[in-house]
PDB file of C-alpha atoms in Angstrom:
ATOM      1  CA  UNK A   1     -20.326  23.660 -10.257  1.00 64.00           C
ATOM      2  CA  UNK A   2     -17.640  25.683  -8.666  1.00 74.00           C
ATOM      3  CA  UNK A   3     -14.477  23.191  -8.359  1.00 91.00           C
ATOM      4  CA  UNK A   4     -11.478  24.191  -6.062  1.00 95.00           C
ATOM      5  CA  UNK A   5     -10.722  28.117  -5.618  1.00 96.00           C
ATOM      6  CA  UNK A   6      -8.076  29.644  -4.046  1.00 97.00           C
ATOM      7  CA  UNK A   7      -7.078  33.263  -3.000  1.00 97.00           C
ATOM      8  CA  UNK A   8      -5.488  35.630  -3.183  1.00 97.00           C
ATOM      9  CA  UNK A   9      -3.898  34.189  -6.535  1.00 96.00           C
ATOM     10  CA  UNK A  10      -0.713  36.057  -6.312  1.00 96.00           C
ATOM     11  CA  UNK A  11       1.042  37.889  -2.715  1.00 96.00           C
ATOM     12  CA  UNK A  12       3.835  39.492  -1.929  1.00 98.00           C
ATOM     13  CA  UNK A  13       5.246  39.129   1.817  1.00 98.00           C
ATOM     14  CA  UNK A  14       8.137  40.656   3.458  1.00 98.00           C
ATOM     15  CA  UNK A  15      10.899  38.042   5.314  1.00 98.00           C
ATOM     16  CA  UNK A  16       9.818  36.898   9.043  1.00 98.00           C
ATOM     17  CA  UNK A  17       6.067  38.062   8.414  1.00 98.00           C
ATOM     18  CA  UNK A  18       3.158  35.701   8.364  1.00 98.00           C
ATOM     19  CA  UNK A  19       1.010  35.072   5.724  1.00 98.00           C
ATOM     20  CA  UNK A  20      -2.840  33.101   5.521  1.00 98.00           C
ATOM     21  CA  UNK A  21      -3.822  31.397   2.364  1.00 98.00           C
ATOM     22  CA  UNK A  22      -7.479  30.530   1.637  1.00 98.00           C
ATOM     23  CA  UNK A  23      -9.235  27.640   0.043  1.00 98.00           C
ATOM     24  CA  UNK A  24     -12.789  26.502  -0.851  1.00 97.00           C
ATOM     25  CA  UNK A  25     -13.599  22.918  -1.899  1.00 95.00           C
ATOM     26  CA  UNK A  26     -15.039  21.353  -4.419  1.00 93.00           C
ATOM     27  CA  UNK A  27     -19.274  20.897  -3.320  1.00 92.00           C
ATOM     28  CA  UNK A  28     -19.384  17.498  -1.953  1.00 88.00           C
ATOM     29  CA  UNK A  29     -15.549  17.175  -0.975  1.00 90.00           C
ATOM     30  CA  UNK A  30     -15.312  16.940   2.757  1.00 90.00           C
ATOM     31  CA  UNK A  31     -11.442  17.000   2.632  1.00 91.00           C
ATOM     32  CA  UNK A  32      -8.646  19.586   1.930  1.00 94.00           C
ATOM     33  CA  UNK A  33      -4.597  18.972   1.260  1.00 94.00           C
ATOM     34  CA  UNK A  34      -2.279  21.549   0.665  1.00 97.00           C
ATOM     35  CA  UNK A  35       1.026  20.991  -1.187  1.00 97.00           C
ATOM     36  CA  UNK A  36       3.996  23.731  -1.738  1.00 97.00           C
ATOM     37  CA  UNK A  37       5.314  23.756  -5.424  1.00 95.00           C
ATOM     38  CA  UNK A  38       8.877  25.313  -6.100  1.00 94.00           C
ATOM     39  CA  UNK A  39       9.802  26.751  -9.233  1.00 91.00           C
ATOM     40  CA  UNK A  40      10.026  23.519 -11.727  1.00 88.00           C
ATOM     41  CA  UNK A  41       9.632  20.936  -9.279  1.00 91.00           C
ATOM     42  CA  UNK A  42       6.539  18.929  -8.499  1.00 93.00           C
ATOM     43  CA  UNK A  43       4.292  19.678  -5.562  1.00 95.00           C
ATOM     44  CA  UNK A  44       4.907  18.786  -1.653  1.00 96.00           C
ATOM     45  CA  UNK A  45       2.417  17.589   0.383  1.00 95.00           C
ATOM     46  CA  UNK A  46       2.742  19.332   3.468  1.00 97.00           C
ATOM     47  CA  UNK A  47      -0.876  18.641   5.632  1.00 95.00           C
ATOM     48  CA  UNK A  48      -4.621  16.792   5.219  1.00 93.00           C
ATOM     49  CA  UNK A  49      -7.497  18.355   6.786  1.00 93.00           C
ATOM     50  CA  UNK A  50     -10.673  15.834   7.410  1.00 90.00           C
ATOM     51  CA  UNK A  51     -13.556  16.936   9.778  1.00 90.00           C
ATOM     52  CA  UNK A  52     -11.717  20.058  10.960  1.00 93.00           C
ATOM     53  CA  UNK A  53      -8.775  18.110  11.960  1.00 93.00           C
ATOM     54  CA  UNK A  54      -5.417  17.751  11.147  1.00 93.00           C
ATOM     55  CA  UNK A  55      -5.056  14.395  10.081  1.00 90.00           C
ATOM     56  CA  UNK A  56      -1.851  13.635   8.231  1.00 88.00           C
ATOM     57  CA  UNK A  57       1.451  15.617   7.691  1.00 93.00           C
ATOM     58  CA  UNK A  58       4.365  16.047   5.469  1.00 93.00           C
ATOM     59  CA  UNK A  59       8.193  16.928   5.922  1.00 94.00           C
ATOM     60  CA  UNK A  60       7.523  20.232   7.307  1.00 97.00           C
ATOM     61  CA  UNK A  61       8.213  22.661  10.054  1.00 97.00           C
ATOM     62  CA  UNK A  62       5.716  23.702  12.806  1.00 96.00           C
ATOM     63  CA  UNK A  63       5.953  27.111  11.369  1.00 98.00           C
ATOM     64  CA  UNK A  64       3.154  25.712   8.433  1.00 98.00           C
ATOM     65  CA  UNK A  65      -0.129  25.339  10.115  1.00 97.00           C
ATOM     66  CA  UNK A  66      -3.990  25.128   9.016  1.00 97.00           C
ATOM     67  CA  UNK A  67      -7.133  25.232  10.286  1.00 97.00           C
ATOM     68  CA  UNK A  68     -10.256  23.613   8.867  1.00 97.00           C
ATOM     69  CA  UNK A  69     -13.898  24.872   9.086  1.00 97.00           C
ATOM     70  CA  UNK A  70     -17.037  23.566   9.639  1.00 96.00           C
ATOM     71  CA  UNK A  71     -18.432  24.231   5.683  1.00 94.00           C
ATOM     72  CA  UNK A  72     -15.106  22.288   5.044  1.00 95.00           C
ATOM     73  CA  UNK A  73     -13.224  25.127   3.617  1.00 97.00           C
ATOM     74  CA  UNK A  74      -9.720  25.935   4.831  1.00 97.00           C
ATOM     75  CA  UNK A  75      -6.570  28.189   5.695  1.00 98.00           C
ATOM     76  CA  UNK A  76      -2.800  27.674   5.486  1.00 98.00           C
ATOM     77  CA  UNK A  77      -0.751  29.667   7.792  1.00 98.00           C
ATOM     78  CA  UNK A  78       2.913  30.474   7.594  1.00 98.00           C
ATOM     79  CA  UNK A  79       5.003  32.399  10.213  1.00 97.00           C
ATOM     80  CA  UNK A  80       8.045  33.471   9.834  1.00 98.00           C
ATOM     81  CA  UNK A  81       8.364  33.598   6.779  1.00 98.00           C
ATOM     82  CA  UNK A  82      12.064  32.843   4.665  1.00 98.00           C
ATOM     83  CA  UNK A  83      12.963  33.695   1.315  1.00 97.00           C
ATOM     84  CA  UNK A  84      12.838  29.710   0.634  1.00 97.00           C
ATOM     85  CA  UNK A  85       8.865  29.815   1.451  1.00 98.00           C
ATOM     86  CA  UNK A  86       8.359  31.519  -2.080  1.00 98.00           C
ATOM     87  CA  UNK A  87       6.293  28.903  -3.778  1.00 97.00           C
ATOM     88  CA  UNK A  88       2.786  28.041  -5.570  1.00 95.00           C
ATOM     89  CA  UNK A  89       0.701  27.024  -2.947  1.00 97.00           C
ATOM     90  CA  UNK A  90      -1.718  23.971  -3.982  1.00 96.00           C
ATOM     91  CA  UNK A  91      -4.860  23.349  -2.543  1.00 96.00           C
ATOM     92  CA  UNK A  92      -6.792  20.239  -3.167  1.00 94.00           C
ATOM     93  CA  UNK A  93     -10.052  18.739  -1.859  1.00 93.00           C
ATOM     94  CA  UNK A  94     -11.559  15.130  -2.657  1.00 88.00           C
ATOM     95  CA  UNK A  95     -14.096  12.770  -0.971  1.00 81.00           C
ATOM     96  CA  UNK A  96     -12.957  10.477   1.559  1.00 72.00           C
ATOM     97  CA  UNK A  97     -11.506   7.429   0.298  1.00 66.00           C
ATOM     98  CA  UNK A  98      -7.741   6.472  -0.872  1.00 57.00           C
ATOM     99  CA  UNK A  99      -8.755   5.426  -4.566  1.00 64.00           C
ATOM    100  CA  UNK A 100     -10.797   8.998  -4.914  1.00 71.00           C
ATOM    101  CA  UNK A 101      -9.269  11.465  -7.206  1.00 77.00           C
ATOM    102  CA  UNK A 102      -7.430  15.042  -6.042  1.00 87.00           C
ATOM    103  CA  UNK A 103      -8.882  17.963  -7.048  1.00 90.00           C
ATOM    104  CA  UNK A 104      -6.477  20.996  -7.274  1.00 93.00           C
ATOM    105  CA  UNK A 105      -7.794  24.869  -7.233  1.00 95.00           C
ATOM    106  CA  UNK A 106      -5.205  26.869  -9.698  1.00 93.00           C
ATOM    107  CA  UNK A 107      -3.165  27.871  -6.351  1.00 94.00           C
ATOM    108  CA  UNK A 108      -1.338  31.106  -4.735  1.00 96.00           C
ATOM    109  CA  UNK A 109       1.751  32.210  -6.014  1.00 96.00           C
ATOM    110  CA  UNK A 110       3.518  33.310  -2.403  1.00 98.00           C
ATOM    111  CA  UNK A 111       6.386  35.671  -3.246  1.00 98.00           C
ATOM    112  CA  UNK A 112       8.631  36.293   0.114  1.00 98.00           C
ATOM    113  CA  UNK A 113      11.053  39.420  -0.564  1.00 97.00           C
TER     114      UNK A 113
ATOM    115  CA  UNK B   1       9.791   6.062   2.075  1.00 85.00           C
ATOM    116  CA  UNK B   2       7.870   6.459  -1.342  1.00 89.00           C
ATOM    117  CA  UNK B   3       9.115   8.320  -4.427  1.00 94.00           C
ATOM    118  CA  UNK B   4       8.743   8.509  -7.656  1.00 96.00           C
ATOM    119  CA  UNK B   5      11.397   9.151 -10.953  1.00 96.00           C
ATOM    120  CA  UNK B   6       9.911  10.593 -13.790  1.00 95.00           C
ATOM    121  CA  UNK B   7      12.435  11.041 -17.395  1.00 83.00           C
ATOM    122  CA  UNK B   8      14.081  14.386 -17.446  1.00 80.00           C
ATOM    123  CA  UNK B   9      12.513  16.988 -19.730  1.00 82.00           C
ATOM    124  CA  UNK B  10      12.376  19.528 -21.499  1.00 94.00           C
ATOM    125  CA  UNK B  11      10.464  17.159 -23.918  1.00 96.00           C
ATOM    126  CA  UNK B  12       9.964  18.517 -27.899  1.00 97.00           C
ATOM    127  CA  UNK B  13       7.686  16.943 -30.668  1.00 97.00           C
ATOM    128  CA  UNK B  14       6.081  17.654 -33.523  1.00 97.00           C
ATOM    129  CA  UNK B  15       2.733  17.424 -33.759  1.00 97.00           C
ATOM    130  CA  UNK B  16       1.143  13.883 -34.969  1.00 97.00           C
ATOM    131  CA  UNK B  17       4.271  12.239 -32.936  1.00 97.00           C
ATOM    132  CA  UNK B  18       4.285   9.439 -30.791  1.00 98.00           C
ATOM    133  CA  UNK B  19       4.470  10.194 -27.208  1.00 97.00           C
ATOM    134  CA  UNK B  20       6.469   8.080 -24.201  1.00 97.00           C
ATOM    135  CA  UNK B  21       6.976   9.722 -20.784  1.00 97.00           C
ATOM    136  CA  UNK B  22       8.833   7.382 -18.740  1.00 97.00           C
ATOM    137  CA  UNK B  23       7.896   7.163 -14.546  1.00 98.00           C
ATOM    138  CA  UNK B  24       9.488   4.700 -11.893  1.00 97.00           C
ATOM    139  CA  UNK B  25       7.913   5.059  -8.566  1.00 96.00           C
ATOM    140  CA  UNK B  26       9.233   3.045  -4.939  1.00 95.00           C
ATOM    141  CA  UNK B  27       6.595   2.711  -2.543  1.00 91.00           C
ATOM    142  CA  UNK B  28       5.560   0.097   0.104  1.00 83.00           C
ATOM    143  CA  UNK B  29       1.989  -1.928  -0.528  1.00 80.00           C
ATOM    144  CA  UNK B  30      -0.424  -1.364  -3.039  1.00 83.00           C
ATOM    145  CA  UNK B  31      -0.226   2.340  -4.163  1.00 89.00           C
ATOM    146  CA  UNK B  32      -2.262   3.538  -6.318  1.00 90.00           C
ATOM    147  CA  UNK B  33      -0.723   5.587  -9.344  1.00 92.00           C
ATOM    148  CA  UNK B  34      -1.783   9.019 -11.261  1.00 93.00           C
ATOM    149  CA  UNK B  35      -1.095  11.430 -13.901  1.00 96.00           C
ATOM    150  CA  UNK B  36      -1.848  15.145 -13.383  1.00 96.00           C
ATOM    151  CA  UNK B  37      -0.934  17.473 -16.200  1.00 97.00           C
ATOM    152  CA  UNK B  38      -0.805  21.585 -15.306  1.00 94.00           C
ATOM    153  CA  UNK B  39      -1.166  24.151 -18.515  1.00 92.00           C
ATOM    154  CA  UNK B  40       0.307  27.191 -17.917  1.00 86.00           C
ATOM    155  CA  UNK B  41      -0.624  29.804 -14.708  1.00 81.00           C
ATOM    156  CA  UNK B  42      -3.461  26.491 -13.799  1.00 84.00           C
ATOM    157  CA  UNK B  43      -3.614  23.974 -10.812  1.00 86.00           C
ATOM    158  CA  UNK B  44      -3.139  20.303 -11.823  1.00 92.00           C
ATOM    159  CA  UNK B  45      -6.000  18.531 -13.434  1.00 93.00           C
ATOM    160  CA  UNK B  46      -6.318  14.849 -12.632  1.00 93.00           C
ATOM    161  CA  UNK B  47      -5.458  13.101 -16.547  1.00 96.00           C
ATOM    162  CA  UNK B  48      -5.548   9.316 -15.640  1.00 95.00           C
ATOM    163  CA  UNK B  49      -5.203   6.960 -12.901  1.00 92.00           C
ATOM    164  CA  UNK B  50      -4.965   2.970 -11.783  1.00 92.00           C
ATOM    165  CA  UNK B  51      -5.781   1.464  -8.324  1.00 88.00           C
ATOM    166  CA  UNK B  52      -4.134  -2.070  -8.969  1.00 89.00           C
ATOM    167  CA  UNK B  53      -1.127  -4.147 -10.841  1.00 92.00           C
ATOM    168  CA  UNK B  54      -2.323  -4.339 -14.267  1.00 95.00           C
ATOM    169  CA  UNK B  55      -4.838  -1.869 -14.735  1.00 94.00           C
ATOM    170  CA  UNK B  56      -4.631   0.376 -17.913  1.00 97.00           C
ATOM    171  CA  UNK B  57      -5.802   4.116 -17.503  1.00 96.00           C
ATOM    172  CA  UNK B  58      -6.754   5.873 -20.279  1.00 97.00           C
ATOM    173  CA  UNK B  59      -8.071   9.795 -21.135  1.00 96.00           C
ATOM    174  CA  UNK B  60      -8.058  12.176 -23.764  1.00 95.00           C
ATOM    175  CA  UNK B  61      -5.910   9.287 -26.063  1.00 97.00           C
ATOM    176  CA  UNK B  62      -3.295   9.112 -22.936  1.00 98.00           C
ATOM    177  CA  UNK B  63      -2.774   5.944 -21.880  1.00 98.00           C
ATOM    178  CA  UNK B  64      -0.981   4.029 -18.988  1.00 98.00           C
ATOM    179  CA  UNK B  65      -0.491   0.737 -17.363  1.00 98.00           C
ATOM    180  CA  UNK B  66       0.100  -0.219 -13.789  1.00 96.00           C
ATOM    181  CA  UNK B  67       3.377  -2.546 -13.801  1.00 96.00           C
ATOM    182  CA  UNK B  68       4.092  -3.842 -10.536  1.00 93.00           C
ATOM    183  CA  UNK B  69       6.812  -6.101 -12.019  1.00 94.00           C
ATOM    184  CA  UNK B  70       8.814  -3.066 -13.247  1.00 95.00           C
ATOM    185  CA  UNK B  71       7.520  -0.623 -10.942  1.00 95.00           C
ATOM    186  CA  UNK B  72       6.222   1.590 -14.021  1.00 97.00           C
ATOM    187  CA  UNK B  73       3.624   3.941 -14.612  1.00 98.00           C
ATOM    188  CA  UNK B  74       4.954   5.058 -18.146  1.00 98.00           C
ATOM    189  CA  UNK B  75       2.704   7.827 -20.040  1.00 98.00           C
ATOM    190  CA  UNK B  76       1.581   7.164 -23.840  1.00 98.00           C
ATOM    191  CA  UNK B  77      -0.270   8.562 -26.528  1.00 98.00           C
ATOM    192  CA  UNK B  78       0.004   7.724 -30.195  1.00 97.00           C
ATOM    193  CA  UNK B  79      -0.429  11.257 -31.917  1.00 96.00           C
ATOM    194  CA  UNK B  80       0.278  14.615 -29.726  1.00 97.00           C
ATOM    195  CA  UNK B  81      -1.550  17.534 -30.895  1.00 97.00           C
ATOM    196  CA  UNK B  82      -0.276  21.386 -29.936  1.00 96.00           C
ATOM    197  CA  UNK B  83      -2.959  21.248 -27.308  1.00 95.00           C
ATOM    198  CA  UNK B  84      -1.052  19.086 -25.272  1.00 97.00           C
ATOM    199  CA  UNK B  85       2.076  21.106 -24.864  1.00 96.00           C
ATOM    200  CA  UNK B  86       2.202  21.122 -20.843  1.00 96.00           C
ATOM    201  CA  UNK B  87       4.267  20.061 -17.868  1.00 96.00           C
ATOM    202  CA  UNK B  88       2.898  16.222 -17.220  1.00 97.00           C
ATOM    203  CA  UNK B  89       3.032  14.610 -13.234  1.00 97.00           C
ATOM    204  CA  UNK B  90       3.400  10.944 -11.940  1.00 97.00           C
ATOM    205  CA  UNK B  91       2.199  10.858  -8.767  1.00 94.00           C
ATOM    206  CA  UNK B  92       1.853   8.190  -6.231  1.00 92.00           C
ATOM    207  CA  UNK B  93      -0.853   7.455  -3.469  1.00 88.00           C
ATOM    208  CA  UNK B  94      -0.073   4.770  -0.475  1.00 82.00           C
ATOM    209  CA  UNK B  95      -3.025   2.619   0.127  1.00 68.00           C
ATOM    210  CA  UNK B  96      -4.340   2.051   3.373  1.00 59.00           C
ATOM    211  CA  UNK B  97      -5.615   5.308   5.179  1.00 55.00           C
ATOM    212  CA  UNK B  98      -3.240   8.079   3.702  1.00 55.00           C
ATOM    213  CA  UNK B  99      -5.551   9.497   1.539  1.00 62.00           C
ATOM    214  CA  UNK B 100      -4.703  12.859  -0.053  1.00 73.00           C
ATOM    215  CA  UNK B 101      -1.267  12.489   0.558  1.00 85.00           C
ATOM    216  CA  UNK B 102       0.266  12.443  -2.873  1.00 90.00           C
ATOM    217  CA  UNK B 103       3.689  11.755  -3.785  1.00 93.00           C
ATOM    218  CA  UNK B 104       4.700  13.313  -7.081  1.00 95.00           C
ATOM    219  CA  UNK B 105       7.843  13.403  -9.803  1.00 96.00           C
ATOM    220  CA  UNK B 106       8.932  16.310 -10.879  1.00 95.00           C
ATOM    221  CA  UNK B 107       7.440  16.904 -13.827  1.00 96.00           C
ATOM    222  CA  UNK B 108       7.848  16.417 -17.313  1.00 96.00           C
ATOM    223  CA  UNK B 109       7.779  19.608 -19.738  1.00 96.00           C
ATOM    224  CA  UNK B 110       5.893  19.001 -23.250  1.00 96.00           C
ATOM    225  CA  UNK B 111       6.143  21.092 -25.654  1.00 97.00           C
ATOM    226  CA  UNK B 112       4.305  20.280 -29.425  1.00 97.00           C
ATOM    227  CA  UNK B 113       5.326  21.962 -32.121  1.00 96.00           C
ATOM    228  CA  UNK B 114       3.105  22.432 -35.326  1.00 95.00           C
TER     229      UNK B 114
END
């Protein structure tokens, strides 16, 4: 059973481009966060995707937007990208349901030159 | 809003030792509290968790109990091995309907020495 995968694991982007990060659930996870994670610091959440939409959101700019699908997997977009956006991007998916545990894919590590 | 305080790192033992990693957490309601660990170039992997005041969670000889009183979600285990040299996570989740929204510490570094 394939848990949560991400890709690409590693990218390189240029200042003020935009970049679009992948994730596949867990099989029977309907939802999908994605957190940011600095260098040394613990993860951010930064949006919650249920039934395709967006459905809760963290402290950040309109520049980070997502997209869910119908098969549940999902995309992170960033424009404009800023040297400060170089992070390990977390994915996680989990059944509806507040007590349910996170599941976390091994992320993308988003390097912005 | 919610946050949690976990003891600063790096943290060093030998292996056998006893193991306390302290976390503090604010939050409104009834959260419900986690540990995540993260080895080296992985995601986070869920270690142990508890829904309500009082509940113990326990995994892989970690243990940890829910203290409303003192606000505490402190991480235990009686005998570290060299296995469990990682970076360790408190994280919080508000009850209600904000699922998947997890509030996290920084992160505690472990390292085990033989």
């Amino acid at each position: 059973d394939a848990g949560v995968t991400q890709s690409p694991t590693h990218l390189i982007k240029t200042r003020g481009q935009q970049v679009t990060l992948r994730c596949s659930p867990k099989s029977g996870h309907d939802t999908v966060s994605w957190y940011q994670q600095a260098l040394g610091q613990g993860p951010q959440f930064i949006f919650q995707y249920y039934e395709e939409e967006e459905r809760q959101r963290g402290n950040f700019p309109d520049r980070f937007s997502g997209h869910q699908f119908p098969n549940y997997s999902s995309e992170l977009n960033v424009n404009a990208l800023l040297l400060g956006d170089s992070a390990l991007y977390l994915c996680a998916s989990g059944p509806l349901g507040y007590n349910s545990p996170l599941h976390f894919g091994n992320g993308t590590r988003l390097t912005v030159t | 809003g919610d946050s949690v305080t976990q003891m600063e790192g790096p943290v060093t033992l030998s292996e056998e030792a006893f193991l306390t990693i302290n976390c503090t957490y604010t939050a409104t309601g009834y959260p419900s509290l986690f540990w995540y660990v993260q080895y080296p170039g992985e995601g986070l992997q869920l270690l142990l968790k508890a829904t309500k005041a009082d509940d113990k969670g326990s995994n892989k000889g970690f243990e940890a109990t829910y203290r409303k009183e003192t606000t505490s979600f402190h991480l235990e285990k009686g005998s570290v091995q060299v296995s469990d040299s990682a970076v360790y996570f408190c994280a919080l989740s508000p009850g209600g309907t904000s699922y998947g929204k997890l509030t996290f510490g920084q992160g505690t570094i472990l390292t085990v020495h033989p």
